[in-house]
mmCIF file of C-alpha atoms in Angstrom:
data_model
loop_
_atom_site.group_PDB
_atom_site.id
_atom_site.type_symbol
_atom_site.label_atom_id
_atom_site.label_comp_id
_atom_site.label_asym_id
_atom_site.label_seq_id
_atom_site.Cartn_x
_atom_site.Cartn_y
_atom_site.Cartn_z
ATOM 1 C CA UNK A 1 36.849 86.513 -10.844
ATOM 2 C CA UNK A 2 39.588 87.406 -8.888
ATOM 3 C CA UNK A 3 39.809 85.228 -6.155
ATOM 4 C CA UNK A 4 38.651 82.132 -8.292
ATOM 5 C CA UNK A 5 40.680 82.500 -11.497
ATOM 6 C CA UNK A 6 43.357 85.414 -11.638
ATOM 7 C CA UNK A 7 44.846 84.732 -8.459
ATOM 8 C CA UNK A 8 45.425 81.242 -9.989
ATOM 9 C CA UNK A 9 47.042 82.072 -12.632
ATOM 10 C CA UNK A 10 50.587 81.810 -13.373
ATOM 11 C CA UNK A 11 52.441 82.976 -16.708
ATOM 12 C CA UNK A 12 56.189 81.449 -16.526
ATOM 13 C CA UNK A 13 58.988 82.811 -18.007
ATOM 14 C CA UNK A 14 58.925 79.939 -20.390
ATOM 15 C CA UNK A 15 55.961 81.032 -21.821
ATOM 16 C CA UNK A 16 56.523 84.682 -22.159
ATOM 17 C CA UNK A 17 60.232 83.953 -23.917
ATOM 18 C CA UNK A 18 58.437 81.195 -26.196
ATOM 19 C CA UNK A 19 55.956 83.908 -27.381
ATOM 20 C CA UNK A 20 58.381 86.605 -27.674
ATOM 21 C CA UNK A 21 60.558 84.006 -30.026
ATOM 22 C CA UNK A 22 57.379 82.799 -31.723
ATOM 23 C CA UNK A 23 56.918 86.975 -32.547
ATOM 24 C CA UNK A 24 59.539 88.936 -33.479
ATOM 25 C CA UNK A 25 57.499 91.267 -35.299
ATOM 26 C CA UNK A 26 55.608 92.360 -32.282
ATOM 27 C CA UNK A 27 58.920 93.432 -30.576
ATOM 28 C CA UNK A 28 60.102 95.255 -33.861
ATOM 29 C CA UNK A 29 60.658 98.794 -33.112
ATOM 30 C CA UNK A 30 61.021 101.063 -36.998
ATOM 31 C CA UNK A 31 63.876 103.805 -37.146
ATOM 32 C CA UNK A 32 63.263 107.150 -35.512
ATOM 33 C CA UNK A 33 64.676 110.152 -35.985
ATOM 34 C CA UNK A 34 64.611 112.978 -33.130
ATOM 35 C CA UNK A 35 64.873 116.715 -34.967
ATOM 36 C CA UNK A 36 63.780 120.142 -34.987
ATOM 37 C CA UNK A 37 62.945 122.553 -37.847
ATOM 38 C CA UNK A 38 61.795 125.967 -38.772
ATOM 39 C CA UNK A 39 59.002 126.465 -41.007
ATOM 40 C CA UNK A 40 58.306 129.290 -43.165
ATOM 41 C CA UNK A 41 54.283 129.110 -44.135
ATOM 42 C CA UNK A 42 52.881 129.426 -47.557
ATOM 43 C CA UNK A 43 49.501 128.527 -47.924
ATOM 44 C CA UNK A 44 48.321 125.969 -50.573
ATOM 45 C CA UNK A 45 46.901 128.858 -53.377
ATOM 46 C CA UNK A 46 49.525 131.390 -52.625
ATOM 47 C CA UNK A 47 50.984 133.540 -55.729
ATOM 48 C CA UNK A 48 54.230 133.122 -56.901
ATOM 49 C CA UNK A 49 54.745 136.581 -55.283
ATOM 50 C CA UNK A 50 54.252 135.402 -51.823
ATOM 51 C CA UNK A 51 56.221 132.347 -52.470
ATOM 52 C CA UNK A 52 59.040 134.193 -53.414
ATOM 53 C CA UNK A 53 58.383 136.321 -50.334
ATOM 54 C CA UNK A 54 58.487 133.098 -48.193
ATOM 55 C CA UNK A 55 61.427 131.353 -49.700
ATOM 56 C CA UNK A 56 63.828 134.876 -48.834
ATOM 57 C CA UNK A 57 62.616 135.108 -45.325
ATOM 58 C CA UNK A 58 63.779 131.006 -45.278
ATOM 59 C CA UNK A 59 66.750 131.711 -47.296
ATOM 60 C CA UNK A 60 67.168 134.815 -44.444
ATOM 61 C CA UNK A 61 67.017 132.107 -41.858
ATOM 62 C CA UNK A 62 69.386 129.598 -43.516
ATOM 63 C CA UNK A 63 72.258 132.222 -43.886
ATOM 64 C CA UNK A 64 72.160 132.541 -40.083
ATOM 65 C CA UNK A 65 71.996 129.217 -38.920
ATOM 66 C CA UNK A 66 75.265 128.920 -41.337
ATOM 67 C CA UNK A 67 76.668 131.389 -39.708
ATOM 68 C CA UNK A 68 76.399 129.513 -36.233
ATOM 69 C CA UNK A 69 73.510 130.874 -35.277
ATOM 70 C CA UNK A 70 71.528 128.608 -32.562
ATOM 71 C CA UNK A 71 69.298 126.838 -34.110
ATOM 72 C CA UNK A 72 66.668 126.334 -31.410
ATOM 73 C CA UNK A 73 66.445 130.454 -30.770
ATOM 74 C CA UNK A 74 66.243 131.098 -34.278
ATOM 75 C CA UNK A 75 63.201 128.415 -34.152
ATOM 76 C CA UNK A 76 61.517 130.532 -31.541
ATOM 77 C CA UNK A 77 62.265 134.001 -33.703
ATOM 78 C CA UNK A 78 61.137 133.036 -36.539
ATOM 79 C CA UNK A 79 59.306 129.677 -36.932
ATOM 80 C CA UNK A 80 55.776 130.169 -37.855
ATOM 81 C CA UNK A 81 54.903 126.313 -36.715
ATOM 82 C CA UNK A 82 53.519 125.106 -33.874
ATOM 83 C CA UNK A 83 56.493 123.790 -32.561
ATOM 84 C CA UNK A 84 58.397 127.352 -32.421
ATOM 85 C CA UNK A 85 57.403 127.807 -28.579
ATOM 86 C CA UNK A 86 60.174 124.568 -28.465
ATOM 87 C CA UNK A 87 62.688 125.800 -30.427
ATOM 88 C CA UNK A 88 61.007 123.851 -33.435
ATOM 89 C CA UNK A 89 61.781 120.124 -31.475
ATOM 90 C CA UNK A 90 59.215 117.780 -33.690
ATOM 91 C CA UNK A 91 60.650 114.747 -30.867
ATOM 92 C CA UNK A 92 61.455 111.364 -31.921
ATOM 93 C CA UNK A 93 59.233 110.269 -35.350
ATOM 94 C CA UNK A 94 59.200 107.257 -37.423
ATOM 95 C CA UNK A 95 58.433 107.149 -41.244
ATOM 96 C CA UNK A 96 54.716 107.557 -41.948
ATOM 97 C CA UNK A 97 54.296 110.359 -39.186
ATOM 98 C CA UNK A 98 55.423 113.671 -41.619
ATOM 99 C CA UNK A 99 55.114 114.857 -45.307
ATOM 100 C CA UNK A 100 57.050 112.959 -47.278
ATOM 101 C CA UNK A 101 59.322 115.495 -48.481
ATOM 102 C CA UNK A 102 60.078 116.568 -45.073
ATOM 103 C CA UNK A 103 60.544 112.955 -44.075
ATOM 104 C CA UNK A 104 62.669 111.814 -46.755
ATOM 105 C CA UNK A 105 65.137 114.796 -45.873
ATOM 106 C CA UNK A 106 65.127 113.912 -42.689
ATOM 107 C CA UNK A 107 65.258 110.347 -43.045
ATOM 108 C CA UNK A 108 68.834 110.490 -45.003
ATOM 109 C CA UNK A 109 70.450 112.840 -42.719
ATOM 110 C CA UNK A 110 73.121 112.763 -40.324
ATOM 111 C CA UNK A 111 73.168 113.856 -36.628
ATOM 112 C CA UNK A 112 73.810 117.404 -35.853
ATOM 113 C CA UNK A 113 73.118 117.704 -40.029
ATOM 114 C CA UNK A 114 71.206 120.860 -40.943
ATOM 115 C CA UNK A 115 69.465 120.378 -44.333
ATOM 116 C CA UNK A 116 69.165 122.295 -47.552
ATOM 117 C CA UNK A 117 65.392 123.916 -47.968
ATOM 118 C CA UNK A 118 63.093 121.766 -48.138
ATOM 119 C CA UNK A 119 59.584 122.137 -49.838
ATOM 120 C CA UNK A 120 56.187 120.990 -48.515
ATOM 121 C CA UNK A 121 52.817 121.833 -48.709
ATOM 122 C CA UNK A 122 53.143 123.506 -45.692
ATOM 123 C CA UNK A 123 55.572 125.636 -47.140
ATOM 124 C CA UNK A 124 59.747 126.155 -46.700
ATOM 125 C CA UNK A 125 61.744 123.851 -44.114
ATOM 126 C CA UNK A 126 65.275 123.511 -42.232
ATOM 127 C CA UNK A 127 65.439 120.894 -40.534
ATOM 128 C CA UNK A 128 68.036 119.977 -37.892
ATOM 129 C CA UNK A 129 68.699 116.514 -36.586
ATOM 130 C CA UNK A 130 69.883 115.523 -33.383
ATOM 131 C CA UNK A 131 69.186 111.655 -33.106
ATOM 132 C CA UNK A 132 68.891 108.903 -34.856
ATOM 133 C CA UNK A 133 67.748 105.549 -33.724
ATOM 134 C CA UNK A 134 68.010 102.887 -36.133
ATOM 135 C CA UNK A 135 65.357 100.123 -36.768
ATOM 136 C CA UNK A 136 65.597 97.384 -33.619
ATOM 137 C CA UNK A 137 64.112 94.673 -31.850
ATOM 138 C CA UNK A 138 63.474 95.456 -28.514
ATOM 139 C CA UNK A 139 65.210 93.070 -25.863
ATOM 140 C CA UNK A 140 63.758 90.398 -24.257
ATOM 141 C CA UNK A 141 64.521 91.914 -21.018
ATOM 142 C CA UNK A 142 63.760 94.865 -21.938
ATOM 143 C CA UNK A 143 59.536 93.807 -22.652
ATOM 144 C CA UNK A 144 59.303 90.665 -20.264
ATOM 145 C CA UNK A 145 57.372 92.365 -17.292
ATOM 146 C CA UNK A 146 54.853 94.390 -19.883
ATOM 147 C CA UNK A 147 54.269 90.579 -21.177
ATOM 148 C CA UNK A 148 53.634 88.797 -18.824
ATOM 149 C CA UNK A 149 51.085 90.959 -17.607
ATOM 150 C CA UNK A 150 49.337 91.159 -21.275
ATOM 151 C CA UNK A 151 49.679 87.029 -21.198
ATOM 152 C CA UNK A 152 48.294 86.865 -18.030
ATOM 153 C CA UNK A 153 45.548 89.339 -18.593
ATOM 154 C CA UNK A 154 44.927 87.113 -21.703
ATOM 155 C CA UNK A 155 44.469 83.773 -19.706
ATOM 156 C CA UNK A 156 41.910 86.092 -16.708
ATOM 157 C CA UNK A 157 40.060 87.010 -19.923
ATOM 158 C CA UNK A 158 39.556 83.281 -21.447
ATOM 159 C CA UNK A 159 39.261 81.640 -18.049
ATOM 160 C CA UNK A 160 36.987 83.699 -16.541
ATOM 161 C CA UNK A 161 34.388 83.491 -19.954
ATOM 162 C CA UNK A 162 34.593 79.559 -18.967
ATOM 163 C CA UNK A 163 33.898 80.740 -15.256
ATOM 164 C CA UNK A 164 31.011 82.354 -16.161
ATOM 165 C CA UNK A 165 29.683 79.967 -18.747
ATOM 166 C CA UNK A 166 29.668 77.657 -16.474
ATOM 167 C CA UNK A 167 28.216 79.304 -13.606
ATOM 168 C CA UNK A 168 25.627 79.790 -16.105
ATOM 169 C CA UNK A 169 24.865 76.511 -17.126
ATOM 170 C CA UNK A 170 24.637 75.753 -12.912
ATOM 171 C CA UNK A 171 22.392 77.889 -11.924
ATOM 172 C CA UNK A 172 19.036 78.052 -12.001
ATOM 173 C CA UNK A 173 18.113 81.900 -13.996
ATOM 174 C CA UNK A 174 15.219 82.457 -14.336
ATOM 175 C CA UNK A 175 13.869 86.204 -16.529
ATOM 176 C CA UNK A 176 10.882 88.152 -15.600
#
């Protein structure tokens, strides 16, 4: 296969930049939003007790990050999600990736914003954000080489099927 059809084949720029044209929703990229938080637990059937316990510990939290507390070291003191051995970095996420709650706050932030509390299942959030990227199409330069290889890859695929098909429909097979 390939030393009688992928060697042979040749994707052109033409071809790539006419897909890519023909596409633009494959090179869509949706806004992202790079932040940290600190989470607080309360489980799903907790009293109103322990949610009260919960939201002062949070509350505890907020009034030092106002006071200029780092928030990254305060993530790693008193975070009780996974992401406290980080300093509470979640990375870059698009909508559709968190609880809505958390994502809507985070979603209609600023950068370097720290929010209000926020409420989720999972129980009390502050979130911090450091990034935002907003919704883009990624250049053609930028995706060119990754295509061409897909197109390519494409045409190997297809061509070789033929290949075989053919081959088939030569030879003599014969099934014991």
């Amino acid at each position: 296969i390939e030393q009688q059809i992928a060697s042979k084949i040749i994707v052109t720029d033409a071809e790539t930049k006419a897909y890519y044209d023909g596409n633009p929703q494959m090179f869509q990229q949706p806004a992202q939003v790079k932040a940290s938080h600190i989470l607080i637990k309360v489980d799903a059937g907790a009293d109103d007790a322990q949610k009260a316990e919960a939201r002062k510990k949070i509350e505890t939290v907020q009034e030092k990050v106002k006071a200029g507390g780092d928030f990254a070291e305060l993530a790693k003191e008193y975070s009780e999600g996974p992401s406290n051995t980080r300093g509470g970095d979640l990375g870059f996420f698009r909508r559709g990736q968190m609880v809505k709650p958390f994502e809507d706050a985070a979603f209609t932030m600023k950068a370097n914003e720290v929010s209000e509390i926020i409420e989720t299942r999972f129980g009390y959030h502050i979130i911090k954000v450091y990034e935002i990227k907003p919704e883009q199409t990624l250049a053609y330069d930028d995706v060119k080489d990754k295509l061409n290889q897909r197109m390519k890859q494409e045409k190997v695929e297809k061509d070789a099927n033929l290949y075989i098909s053919q081959l088939k429909k030569d030879a003599k097979i014969e099934k014991y």
